[in-house]
Short mmCIF file of C-alpha atoms and ligand atoms in Angstrom, two decimals:
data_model
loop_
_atom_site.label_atom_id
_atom_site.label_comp_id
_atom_site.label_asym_id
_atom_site.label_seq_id
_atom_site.Cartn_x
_atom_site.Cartn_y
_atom_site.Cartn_z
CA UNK A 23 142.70 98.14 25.33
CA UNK A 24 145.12 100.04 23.57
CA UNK A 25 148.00 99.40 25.24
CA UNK A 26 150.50 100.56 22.53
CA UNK A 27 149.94 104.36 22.57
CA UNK A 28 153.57 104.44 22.89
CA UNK A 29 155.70 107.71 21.74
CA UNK A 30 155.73 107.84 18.31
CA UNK A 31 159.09 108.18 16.04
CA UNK A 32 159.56 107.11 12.01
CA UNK A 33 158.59 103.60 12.13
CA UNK A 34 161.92 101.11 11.70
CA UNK A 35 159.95 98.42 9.77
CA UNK A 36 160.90 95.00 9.70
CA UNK A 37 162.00 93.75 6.38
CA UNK A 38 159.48 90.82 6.22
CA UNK A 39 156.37 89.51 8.82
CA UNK A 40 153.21 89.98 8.72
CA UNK A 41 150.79 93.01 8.56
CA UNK A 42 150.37 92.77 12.56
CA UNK A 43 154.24 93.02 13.36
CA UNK A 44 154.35 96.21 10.82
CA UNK A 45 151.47 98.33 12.86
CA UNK A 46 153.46 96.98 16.01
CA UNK A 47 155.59 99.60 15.21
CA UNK A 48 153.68 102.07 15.47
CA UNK A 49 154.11 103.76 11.85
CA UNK A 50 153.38 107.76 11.64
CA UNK A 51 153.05 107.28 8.18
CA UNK A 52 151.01 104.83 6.19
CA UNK A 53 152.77 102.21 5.00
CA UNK A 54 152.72 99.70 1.44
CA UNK A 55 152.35 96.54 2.59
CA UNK A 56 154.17 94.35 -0.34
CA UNK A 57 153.50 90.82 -0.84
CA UNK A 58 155.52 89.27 -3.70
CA UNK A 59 155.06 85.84 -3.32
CA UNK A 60 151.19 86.74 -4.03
CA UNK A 61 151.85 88.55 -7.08
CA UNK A 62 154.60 85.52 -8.17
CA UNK A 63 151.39 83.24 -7.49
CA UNK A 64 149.17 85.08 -9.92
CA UNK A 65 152.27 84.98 -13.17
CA UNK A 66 152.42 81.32 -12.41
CA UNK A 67 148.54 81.09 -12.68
CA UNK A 68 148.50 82.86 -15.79
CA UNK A 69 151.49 81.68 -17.30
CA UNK A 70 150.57 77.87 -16.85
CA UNK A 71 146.74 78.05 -17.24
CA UNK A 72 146.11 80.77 -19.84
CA UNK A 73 145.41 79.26 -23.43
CA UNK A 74 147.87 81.29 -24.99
CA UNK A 75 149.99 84.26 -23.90
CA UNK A 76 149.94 86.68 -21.34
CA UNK A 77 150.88 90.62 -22.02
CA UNK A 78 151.21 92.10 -18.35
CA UNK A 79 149.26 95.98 -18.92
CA UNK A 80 151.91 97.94 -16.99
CA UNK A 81 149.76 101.05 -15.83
CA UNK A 82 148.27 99.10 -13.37
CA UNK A 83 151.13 99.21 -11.14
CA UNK A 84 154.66 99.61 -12.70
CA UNK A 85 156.84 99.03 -10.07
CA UNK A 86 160.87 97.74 -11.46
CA UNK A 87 160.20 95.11 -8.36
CA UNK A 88 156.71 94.19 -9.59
CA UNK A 89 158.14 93.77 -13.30
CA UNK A 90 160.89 91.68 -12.41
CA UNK A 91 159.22 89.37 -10.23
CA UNK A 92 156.73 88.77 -13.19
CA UNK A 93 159.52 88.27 -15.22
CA UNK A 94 161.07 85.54 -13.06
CA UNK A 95 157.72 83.54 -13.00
CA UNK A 96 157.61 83.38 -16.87
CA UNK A 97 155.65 86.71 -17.19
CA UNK A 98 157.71 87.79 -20.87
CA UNK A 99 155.82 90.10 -22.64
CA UNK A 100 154.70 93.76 -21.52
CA UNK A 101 151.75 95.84 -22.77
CA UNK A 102 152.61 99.79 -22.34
CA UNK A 103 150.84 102.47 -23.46
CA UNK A 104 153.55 105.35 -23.12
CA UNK A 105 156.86 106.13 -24.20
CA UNK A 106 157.92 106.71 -20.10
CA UNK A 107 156.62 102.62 -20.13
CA UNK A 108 158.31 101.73 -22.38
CA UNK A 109 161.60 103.21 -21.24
CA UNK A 110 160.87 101.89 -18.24
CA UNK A 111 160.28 98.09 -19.09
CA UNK A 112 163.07 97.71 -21.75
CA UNK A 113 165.43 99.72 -18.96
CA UNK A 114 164.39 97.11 -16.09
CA UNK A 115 163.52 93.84 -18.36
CA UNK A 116 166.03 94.63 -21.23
CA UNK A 117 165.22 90.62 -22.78
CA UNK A 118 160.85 91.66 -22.25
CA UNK A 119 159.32 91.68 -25.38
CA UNK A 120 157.35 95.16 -25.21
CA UNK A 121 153.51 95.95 -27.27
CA UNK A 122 152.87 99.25 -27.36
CA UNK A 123 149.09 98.93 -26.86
CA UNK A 124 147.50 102.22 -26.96
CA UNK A 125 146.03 103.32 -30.18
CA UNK A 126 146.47 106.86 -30.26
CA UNK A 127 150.58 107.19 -29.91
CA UNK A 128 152.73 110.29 -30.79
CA UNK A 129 154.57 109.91 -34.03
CA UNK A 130 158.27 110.31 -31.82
CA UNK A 131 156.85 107.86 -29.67
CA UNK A 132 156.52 105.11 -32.00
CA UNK A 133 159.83 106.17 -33.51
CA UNK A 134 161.84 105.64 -30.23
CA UNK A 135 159.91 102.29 -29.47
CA UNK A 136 160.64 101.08 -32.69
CA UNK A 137 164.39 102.18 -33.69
CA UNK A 138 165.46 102.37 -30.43
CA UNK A 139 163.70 99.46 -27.92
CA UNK A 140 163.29 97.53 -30.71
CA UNK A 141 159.55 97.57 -30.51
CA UNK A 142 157.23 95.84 -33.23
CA UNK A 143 153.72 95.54 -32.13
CA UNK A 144 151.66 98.20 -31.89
CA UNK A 145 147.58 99.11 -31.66
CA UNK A 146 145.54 100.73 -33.84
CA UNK A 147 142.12 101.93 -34.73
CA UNK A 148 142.43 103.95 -37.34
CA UNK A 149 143.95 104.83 -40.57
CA UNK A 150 145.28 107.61 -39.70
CA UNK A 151 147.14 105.81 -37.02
CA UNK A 152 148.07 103.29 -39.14
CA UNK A 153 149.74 105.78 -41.53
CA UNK A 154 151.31 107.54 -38.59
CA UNK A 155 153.08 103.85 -37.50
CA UNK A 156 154.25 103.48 -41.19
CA UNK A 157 155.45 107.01 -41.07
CA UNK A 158 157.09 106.67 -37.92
CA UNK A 159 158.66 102.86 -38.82
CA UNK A 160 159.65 104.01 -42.27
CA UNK A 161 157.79 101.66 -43.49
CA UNK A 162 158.94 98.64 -41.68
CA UNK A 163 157.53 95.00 -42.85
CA UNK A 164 158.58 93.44 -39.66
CA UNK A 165 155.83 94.90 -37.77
CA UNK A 166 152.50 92.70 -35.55
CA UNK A 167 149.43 95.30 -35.92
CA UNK A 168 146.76 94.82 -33.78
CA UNK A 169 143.01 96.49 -34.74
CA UNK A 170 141.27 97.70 -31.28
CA UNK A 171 137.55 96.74 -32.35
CA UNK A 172 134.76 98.19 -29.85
CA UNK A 173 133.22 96.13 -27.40
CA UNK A 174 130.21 95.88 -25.06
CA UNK A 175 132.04 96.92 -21.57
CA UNK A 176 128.36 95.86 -19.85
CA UNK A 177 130.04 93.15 -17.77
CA UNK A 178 132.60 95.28 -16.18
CA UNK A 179 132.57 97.72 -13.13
CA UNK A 180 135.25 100.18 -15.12
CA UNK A 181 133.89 100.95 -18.29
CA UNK A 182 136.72 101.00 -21.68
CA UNK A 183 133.87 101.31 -24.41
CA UNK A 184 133.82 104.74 -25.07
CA UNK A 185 137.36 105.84 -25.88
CA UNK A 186 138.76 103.66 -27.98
CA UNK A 187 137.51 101.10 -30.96
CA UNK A 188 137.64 101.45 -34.86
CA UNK A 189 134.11 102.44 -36.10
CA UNK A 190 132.31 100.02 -37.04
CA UNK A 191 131.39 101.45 -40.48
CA UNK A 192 135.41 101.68 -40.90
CA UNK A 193 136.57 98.44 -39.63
CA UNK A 194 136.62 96.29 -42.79
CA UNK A 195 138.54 99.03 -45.24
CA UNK A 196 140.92 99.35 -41.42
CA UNK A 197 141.68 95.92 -41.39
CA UNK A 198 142.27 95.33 -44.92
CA UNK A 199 144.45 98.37 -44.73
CA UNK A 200 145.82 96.80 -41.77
CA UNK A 201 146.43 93.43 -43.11
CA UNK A 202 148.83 94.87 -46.16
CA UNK A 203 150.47 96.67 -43.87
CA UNK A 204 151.55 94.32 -41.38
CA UNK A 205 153.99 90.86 -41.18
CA UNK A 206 151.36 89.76 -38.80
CA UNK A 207 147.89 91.07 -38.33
CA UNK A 208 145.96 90.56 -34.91
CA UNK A 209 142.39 92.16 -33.31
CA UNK A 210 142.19 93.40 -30.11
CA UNK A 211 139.50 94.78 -27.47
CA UNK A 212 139.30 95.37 -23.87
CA UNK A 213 136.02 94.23 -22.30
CA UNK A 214 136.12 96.81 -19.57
CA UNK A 215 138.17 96.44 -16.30
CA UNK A 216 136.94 93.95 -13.27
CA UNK A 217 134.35 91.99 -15.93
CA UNK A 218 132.45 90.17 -13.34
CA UNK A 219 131.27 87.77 -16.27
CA UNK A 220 133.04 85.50 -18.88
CA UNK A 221 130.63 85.89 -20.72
CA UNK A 222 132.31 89.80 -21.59
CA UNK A 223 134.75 88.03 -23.71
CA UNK A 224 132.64 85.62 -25.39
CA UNK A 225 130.71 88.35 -26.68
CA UNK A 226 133.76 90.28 -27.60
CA UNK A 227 135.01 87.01 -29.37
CA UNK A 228 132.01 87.10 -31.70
CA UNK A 229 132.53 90.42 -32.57
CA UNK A 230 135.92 89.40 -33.50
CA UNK A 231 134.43 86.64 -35.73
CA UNK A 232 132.08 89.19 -37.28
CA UNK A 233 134.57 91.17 -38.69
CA UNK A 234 137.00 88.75 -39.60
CA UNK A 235 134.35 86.97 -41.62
CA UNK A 236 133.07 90.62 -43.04
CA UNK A 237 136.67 91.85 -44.08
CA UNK A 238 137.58 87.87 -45.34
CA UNK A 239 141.25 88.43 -44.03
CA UNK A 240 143.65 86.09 -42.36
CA UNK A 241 144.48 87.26 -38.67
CA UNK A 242 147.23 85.90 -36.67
CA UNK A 243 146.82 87.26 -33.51
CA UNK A 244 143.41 87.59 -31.38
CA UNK A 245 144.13 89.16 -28.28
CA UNK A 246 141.39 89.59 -25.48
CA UNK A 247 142.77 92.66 -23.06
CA UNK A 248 142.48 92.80 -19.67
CA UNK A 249 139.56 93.29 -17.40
CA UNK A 250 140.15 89.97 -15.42
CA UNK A 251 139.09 90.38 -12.16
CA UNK A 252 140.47 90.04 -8.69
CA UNK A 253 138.32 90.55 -5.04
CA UNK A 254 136.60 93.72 -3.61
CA UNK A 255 133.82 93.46 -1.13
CA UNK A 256 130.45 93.34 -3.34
CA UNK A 257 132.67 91.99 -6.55
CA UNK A 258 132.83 88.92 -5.71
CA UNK A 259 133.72 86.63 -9.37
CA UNK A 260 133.83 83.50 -10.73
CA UNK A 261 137.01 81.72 -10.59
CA UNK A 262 139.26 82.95 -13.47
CA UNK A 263 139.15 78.78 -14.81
CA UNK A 264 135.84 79.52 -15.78
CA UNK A 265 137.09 82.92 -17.73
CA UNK A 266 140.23 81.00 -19.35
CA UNK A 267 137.36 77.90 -20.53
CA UNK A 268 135.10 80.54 -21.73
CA UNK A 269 137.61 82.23 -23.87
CA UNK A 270 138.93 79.33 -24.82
CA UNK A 271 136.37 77.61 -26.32
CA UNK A 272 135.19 80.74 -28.46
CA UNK A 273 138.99 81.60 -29.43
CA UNK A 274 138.56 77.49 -30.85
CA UNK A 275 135.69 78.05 -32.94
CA UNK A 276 137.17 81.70 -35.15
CA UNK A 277 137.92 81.12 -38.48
CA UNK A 278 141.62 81.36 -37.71
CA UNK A 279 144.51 79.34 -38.75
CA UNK A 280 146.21 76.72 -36.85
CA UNK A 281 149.45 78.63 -36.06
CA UNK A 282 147.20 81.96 -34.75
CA UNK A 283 148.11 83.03 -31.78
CA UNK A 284 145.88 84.26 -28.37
CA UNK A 285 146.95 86.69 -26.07
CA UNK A 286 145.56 88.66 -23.24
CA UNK A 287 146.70 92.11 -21.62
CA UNK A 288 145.52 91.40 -17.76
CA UNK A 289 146.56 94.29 -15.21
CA UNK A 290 144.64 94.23 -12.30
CA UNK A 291 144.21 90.76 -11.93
CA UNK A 292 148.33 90.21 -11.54
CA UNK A 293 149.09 92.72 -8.97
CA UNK A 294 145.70 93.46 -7.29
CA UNK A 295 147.13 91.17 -4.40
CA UNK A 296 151.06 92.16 -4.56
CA UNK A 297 150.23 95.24 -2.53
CA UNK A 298 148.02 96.78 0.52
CA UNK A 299 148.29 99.70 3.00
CA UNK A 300 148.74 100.43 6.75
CA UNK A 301 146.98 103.16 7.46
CA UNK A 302 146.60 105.51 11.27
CA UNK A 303 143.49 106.50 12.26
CA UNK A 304 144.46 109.91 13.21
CA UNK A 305 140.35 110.57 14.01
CA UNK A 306 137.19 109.45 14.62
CA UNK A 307 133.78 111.41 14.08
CA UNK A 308 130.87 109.38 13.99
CA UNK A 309 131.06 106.68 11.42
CA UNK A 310 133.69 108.88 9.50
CA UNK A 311 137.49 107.73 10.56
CA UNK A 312 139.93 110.44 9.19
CA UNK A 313 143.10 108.51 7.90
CA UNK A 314 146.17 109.23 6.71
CA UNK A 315 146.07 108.12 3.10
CA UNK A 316 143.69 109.05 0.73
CA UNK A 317 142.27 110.25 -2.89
CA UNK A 318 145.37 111.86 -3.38
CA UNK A 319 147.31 108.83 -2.17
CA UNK A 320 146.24 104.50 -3.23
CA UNK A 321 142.65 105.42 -2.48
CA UNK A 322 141.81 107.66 -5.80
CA UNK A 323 139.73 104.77 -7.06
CA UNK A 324 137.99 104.49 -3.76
CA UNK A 325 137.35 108.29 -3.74
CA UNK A 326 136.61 108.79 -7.26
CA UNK A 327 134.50 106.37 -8.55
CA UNK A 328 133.77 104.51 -5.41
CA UNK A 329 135.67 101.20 -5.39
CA UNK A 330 135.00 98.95 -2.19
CA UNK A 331 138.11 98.13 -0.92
CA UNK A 332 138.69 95.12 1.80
CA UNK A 333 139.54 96.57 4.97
CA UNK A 334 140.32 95.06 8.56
CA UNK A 335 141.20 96.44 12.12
CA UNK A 336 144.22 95.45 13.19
CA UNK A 337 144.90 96.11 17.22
CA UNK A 338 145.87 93.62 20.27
CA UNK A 339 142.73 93.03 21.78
CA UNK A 340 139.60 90.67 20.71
CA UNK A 341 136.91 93.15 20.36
CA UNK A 342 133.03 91.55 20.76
CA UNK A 343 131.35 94.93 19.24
CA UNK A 344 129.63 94.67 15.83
CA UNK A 345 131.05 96.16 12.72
CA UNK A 346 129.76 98.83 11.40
CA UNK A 347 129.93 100.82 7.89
CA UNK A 348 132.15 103.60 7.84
CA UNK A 349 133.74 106.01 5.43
CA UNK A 350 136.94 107.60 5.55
CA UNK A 351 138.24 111.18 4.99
CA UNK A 352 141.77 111.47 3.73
CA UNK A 353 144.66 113.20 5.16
CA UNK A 354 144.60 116.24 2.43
CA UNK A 355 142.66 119.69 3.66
CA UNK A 356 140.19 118.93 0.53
CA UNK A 357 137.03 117.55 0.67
CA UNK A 358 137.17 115.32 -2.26
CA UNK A 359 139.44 113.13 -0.27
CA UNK A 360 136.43 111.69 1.06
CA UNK A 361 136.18 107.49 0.28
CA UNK A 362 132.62 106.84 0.92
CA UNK A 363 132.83 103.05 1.56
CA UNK A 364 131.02 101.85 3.42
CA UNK A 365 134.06 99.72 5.10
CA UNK A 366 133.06 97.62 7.60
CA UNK A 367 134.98 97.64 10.88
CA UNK A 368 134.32 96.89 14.78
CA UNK A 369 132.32 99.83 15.82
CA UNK A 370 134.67 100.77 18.72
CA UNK A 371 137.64 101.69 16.34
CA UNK A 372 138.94 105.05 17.29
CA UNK A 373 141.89 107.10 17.22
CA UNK A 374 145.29 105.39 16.94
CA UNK A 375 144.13 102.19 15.54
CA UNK A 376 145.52 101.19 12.76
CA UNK A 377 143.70 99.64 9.64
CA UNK A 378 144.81 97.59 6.25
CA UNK A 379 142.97 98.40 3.02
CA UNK A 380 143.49 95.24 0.88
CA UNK A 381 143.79 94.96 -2.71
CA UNK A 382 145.12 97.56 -3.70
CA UNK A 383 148.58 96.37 -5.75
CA UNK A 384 146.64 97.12 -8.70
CA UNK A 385 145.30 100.85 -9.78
CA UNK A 386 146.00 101.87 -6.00
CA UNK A 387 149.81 102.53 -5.02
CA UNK A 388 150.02 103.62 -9.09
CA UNK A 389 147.86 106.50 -8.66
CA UNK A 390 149.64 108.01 -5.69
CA UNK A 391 150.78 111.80 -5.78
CA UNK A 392 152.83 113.72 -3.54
CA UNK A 393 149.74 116.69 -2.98
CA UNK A 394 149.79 118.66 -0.22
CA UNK A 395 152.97 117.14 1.44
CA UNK A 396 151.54 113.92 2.02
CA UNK A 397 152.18 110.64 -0.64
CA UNK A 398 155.72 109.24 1.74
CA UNK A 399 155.60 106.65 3.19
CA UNK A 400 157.35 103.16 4.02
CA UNK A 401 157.18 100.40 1.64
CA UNK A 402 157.87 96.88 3.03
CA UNK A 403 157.56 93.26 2.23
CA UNK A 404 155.48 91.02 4.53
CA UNK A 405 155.31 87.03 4.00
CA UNK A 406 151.72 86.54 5.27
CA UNK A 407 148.90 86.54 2.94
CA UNK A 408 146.71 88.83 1.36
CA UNK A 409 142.88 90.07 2.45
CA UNK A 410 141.71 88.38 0.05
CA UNK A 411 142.72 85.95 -3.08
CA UNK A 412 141.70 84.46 -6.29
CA UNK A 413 144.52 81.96 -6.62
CA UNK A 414 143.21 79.54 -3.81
CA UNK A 415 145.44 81.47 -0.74
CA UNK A 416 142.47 82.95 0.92
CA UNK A 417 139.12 81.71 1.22
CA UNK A 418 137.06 85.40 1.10
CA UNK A 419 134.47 84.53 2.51
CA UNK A 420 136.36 83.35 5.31
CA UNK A 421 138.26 86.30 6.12
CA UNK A 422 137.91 88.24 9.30
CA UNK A 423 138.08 91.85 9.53
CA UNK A 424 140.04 92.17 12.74
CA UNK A 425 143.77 90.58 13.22
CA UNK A 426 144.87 90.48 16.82
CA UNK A 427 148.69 91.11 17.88
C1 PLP B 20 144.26 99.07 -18.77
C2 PLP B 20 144.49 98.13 -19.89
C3 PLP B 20 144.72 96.77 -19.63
C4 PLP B 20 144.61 96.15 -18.25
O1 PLP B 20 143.30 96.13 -17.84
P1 PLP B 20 142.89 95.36 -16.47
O2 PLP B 20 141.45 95.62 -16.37
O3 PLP B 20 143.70 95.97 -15.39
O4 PLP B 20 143.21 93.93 -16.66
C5 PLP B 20 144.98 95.94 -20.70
N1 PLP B 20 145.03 96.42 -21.96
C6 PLP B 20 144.83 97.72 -22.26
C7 PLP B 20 144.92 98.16 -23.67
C8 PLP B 20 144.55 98.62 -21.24
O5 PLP B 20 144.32 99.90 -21.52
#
């Protein structure tokens, strides 16, 4: 059955195939599976079918590769939350428009953006903030301010409600504040990330048209966030149409002018497919395979908060034995790189197989450290498609969990 136990040496990967011809060679070390004509396919999706414009949220994967294929598919304006992201966009996309997007910014931070990447939108939700972005701007009067109001993150798997939001008893005084302050004035939220529901941001939308009709202001920008989803096993959502329609229609009925504008920050949902990972079985006990990538490595999300990820067995032989649920331990000596699953896979995998997690271009290959020696790793591009897709590629429900050499 396993007939390529070969020697093993540094794996020379090919420069583009398919995730089969990768774990042909044998790889000692797991490898990133990147797939940019999936992540090309989701700009074009958003950039043709979202009613307004689309911010790509950096953090969830910030790869210069990742940013420029964006770019080239009409993806032009970058939400960043840091001054290293903003270096980093206006260094790789120098043309990118950049919104700094997290409301709670060091003073030198803002300062840099501003003077020297020639940044002029920025979040808020407070005054305090707000004074520290006319500090740090000298009082600039070319500046787009966007309020982060609180929402409801009930419809989403990663919750965003806690941290950030202006208090409600404070909003109207903030965005009056706001509105003098600013050339033009928007209101943000983030509905949570992976919101299995549109109807996240219709309810966020009428919390929007709350306090615009409380404060009796004039706003120019309404910008949704992220949270749009992509596939895991268990998350299954509605096609993102359905979240554009939904957003749209409520974005119609604010008491907004005609020349307001509607943005959305989506992470996840952009790069969720760009990227997945070949990993070794390098043991089997029970139903626990120990791999060699981990909490420490693209699985953190998997580990800590137990994310599902799409997984699949990929070896040269049919194999007619059931799946069954497993869980994986990672290649660190800690136990906390333990991903609890369950993934489903043939129940005769065993050492020396090799597996792809799916999915994991987004909030995966981000998160991965260098602990304990482990972290390298090849990175290569393959042409055929990802586990799973919400841009019509893959039918999920079709998908097998076992590709044969
Ligand atoms: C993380 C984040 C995003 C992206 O969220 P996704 O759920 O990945 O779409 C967008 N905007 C802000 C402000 C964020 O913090």
């Amino acid at each position: 059955m396993h007939k390529h136990h070969r020697a093993l040496g540094l794996a020379k990967a090919p420069l583009s195939g398919s995730a089969g011809d990768i774990a042909q060679s044998r790889p000692v070390q797991p490898v990133t599976l990147l797939r940019p004509h999936a992540a090309a396919r989701a700009a074009r999706f958003f950039a043709e079918k979202f009613p307004g414009k689309s911010l790509y949220a950096v953090k969830a994967n910030p790869s210069p590769e990742l940013l420029q294929i964006l770019w080239d598919e009409g993806i032009t304006h970058y939400d960043v939350a840091s001054l290293g992201e903003v270096r980093l966009v206006a260094q790789t996309l120098p043309q990118a428009t950049l919104c700094f997007m997290h409301p709670v910014k060091a003073e030198e931070a803002i300062e840099e953006a501003y003077f020297t990447h020639g940044v002029k939108t920025f979040s808020l939700d407070t005054l305090e903030e707000l004074d520290k972005i006319m500090r740090a701007t000298r009082g600039a009067t070319d500046l787009s301010l966007l309020v982060r109001i609180r929402v409801s993150s009930e419809h989403a798997k990663l919750s965003l409600a806690a941290k950030f939001g202006a208090e409600p008893g404070e909003l109207t005084r903030l965005l009056f504040a706001t509105r003098q302050a600013a050339d033009a004035m928007g209101i943000c939220f983030h509905v949570g990330s992976q919101a299995m529901s549109p109807a996240a941001y219709s309810d966020a939308l009428s919390k929007v048209r709350d306090a615009i009709v409380d404060a009796a202001i004039t706003v120019d920008i309404v910008d949704v966030g992220g949270g749009f989803p992509s596939w895991y096993p268990g998350m299954e959502p509605p096609a993102l149409e359905s979240y554009f329609d939904v957003i749209s229609n409520a974005y119609e009925a604010l008491p907004i002018s005609y020349s307001a504008e509607l943005w959305c920050e989506p992470g996840r949902a952009l790069c969720a497919e760009y990227a997945s990972v070949l990993v070794r079985v390098e043991k089997r006990r029970g139903a626990e395979l120990y791999i060699n990538d981990g909490a420490y490595g693209a699985l953190f999300d998997a580990a800590h908060i137990g994310w599902r990820y799409p997984v699949r067995l990929i070896r040269d032989e049919d194999s007619d034995t059931r799946d069954m649920a497993f869980s994986f331990y990672g290649p660190t000596c800690d136990d906390l790189d333990h991903m609890a699953g369950p993934f489903e896979l043939p129940a005769d995998v065993q050492a020396g197989d090799y597996i792809e997690v799916g999915m994991l271009g987004a909030y995966g290959c981000a998160m991965r450290t260098g602990f304990n020696g482990f972290g390298v790793g090849d990175r290569v591009i393959v042409s055929d498609e990802p586990m799973a897709s919400l841009y019509g590629a893959v039918e999920p429900a079709r998908r097998s969990n076992v590709v044969k050499l």
